[in-house]
Amino acid sequence: MLFLVAALLLLGVVLGAVAHAPLTFSVVVGAVIAVWLGVFALRELQGRDRRTSAH
């Protein structure tokens, strides 16, 4: 429960900071995060495929 409260508090701080940042900065940072998550997802899928095909 404490973890959830801390996560929500951190989310509120981040959203508050984004509200005061310029729109272009927010969009660029959002795009960078999206690309990073996409690369991470692809690497996870490829790693999972390699592990399951060996068995």
XYZ file of N, CA, C and O in Angstrom:
220
model
N 0.826 -1.187 0.000
C 0.000 0.000 0.000
C 0.876 1.258 0.000
O 0.571 2.217 -0.692
N 1.943 1.211 0.757
C 2.845 2.355 0.808
C 3.497 2.598 -0.553
O 3.695 3.739 -0.968
N 3.802 1.505 -1.265
C 4.374 1.629 -2.604
C 3.404 2.340 -3.537
O 3.800 3.187 -4.330
N 2.128 2.013 -3.443
C 1.112 2.643 -4.284
C 0.997 4.138 -3.984
O 0.911 4.963 -4.899
N 1.031 4.494 -2.724
C 0.969 5.903 -2.339
C 2.193 6.658 -2.871
O 2.073 7.755 -3.412
N 3.364 6.049 -2.751
C 4.585 6.688 -3.250
C 4.540 6.832 -4.773
O 4.951 7.866 -5.313
N 4.034 5.812 -5.462
C 3.935 5.876 -6.924
C 2.970 6.980 -7.356
O 3.251 7.727 -8.295
N 1.840 7.101 -6.687
C 0.887 8.155 -7.022
C 1.451 9.541 -6.722
O 1.221 10.485 -7.465
N 2.191 9.656 -5.635
C 2.825 10.928 -5.299
C 3.850 11.315 -6.364
O 3.900 12.465 -6.820
N 4.657 10.355 -6.786
C 5.644 10.615 -7.826
C 4.969 10.975 -9.143
O 5.419 11.891 -9.850
N 3.881 10.290 -9.474
C 3.137 10.600 -10.686
C 2.608 12.034 -10.641
O 2.667 12.759 -11.628
N 2.096 12.450 -9.490
C 1.609 13.817 -9.347
C 2.710 14.843 -9.524
O 2.508 15.887 -10.158
N 3.885 14.566 -9.002
C 5.019 15.487 -9.153
C 5.440 15.580 -10.617
O 5.680 16.678 -11.144
N 5.500 14.434 -11.284
C 5.911 14.429 -12.698
C 4.888 15.155 -13.555
O 5.238 15.950 -14.425
N 3.602 14.894 -13.328
C 2.573 15.568 -14.112
C 2.566 17.070 -13.837
O 2.307 17.868 -14.735
N 2.848 17.465 -12.616
C 2.932 18.880 -12.301
C 4.092 19.540 -13.018
O 3.977 20.674 -13.501
N 5.212 18.828 -13.112
C 6.374 19.378 -13.822
C 6.083 19.480 -15.316
O 6.468 20.455 -15.967
N 5.399 18.491 -15.867
C 5.079 18.519 -17.293
C 4.111 19.651 -17.603
O 4.179 20.265 -18.669
N 3.214 19.958 -16.670
C 2.250 21.036 -16.898
C 2.942 22.388 -17.034
O 2.430 23.283 -17.711
N 4.100 22.549 -16.441
C 4.820 23.821 -16.506
C 5.894 23.837 -17.587
O 6.486 24.883 -17.836
N 6.157 22.711 -18.205
C 7.160 22.648 -19.266
C 6.525 23.077 -20.589
O 5.316 22.935 -20.776
N 7.336 23.558 -21.502
C 6.805 23.903 -22.832
C 6.260 22.663 -23.542
O 6.733 21.538 -23.320
N 5.262 22.865 -24.393
C 4.611 21.743 -25.080
C 5.591 20.962 -25.951
O 5.564 19.728 -25.963
N 6.473 21.659 -26.671
C 7.413 20.950 -27.545
C 8.346 20.054 -26.736
O 8.640 18.930 -27.152
N 8.785 20.537 -25.586
C 9.653 19.726 -24.727
C 8.915 18.475 -24.250
O 9.462 17.368 -24.284
N 7.670 18.633 -23.846
C 6.877 17.502 -23.366
C 6.664 16.465 -24.469
O 6.742 15.264 -24.235
N 6.405 16.945 -25.684
C 6.185 16.027 -26.809
C 7.471 15.279 -27.153
O 7.445 14.064 -27.388
N 8.599 15.972 -27.168
C 9.876 15.327 -27.484
C 10.221 14.283 -26.427
O 10.605 13.152 -26.752
N 10.071 14.629 -25.166
C 10.372 13.674 -24.095
C 9.417 12.488 -24.155
O 9.828 11.330 -23.974
N 8.147 12.733 -24.444
C 7.188 11.642 -24.593
C 7.546 10.713 -25.735
O 7.423 9.492 -25.625
N 8.009 11.286 -26.851
C 8.411 10.467 -28.000
C 9.647 9.634 -27.666
O 9.731 8.457 -28.039
N 10.599 10.223 -26.968
C 11.810 9.478 -26.572
C 11.432 8.309 -25.660
O 11.927 7.188 -25.836
N 10.559 8.553 -24.713
C 10.132 7.482 -23.808
C 9.390 6.399 -24.578
O 9.587 5.201 -24.331
N 8.540 6.784 -25.529
C 7.802 5.804 -26.331
C 8.748 4.922 -27.146
O 8.564 3.702 -27.228
N 9.769 5.537 -27.748
C 10.747 4.760 -28.524
C 11.511 3.815 -27.613
O 11.731 2.644 -27.937
N 11.906 4.309 -26.449
C 12.639 3.487 -25.494
C 11.799 2.277 -25.063
O 12.300 1.147 -25.025
N 10.523 2.501 -24.763
C 9.648 1.392 -24.371
C 9.425 0.424 -25.525
O 9.344 -0.793 -25.324
N 9.344 0.941 -26.748
C 9.192 0.068 -27.910
C 10.409 -0.822 -28.119
O 10.275 -2.016 -28.379
N 11.590 -0.246 -27.999
C 12.828 -1.036 -28.134
C 12.897 -2.084 -27.029
O 13.251 -3.242 -27.274
N 12.542 -1.701 -25.823
C 12.548 -2.646 -24.704
C 11.584 -3.799 -24.966
O 11.923 -4.966 -24.747
N 10.387 -3.481 -25.456
C 9.393 -4.524 -25.731
C 9.881 -5.480 -26.816
O 9.720 -6.708 -26.703
N 10.481 -4.935 -27.864
C 10.996 -5.799 -28.935
C 12.112 -6.710 -28.431
O 12.153 -7.898 -28.774
N 13.003 -6.168 -27.616
C 14.089 -6.998 -27.076
C 13.540 -8.094 -26.169
O 14.043 -9.221 -26.177
N 12.526 -7.771 -25.389
C 11.920 -8.776 -24.518
C 11.258 -9.873 -25.340
O 11.372 -11.051 -25.021
N 10.553 -9.497 -26.400
C 9.897 -10.490 -27.245
C 10.919 -11.385 -27.940
O 10.730 -12.593 -28.035
N 11.997 -10.792 -28.422
C 13.026 -11.590 -29.079
C 13.699 -12.527 -28.091
O 13.982 -13.678 -28.414
N 13.953 -12.071 -26.896
C 14.561 -12.918 -25.879
C 13.644 -14.050 -25.465
O 14.079 -15.177 -25.242
N 12.368 -13.773 -25.382
C 11.399 -14.805 -25.014
C 11.280 -15.846 -26.118
O 11.171 -17.025 -25.863
N 11.335 -15.397 -27.395
C 11.259 -16.341 -28.518
C 12.468 -17.270 -28.525
O 12.351 -18.448 -28.803
N 13.636 -16.749 -28.222
C 14.844 -17.561 -28.213
C 14.794 -18.604 -27.108
O 15.196 -19.736 -27.287
N 14.272 -18.221 -25.945
C 14.204 -19.155 -24.806
C 13.194 -20.264 -25.056
O 13.429 -21.400 -24.729
N 12.037 -19.944 -25.653
C 11.001 -20.963 -25.839
C 11.335 -21.893 -26.988
O 10.952 -23.052 -26.975
N 12.063 -21.431 -28.029
C 12.377 -22.292 -29.162
C 13.446 -23.325 -28.798
O 13.538 -24.378 -29.425
N 14.244 -23.079 -27.785
C 15.302 -24.004 -27.407
C 14.736 -25.191 -26.640
O 15.377 -26.233 -26.546
N 13.559 -25.055 -26.056
C 12.988 -26.151 -25.252
C 12.107 -27.019 -26.045
O 11.455 -27.086 -26.818
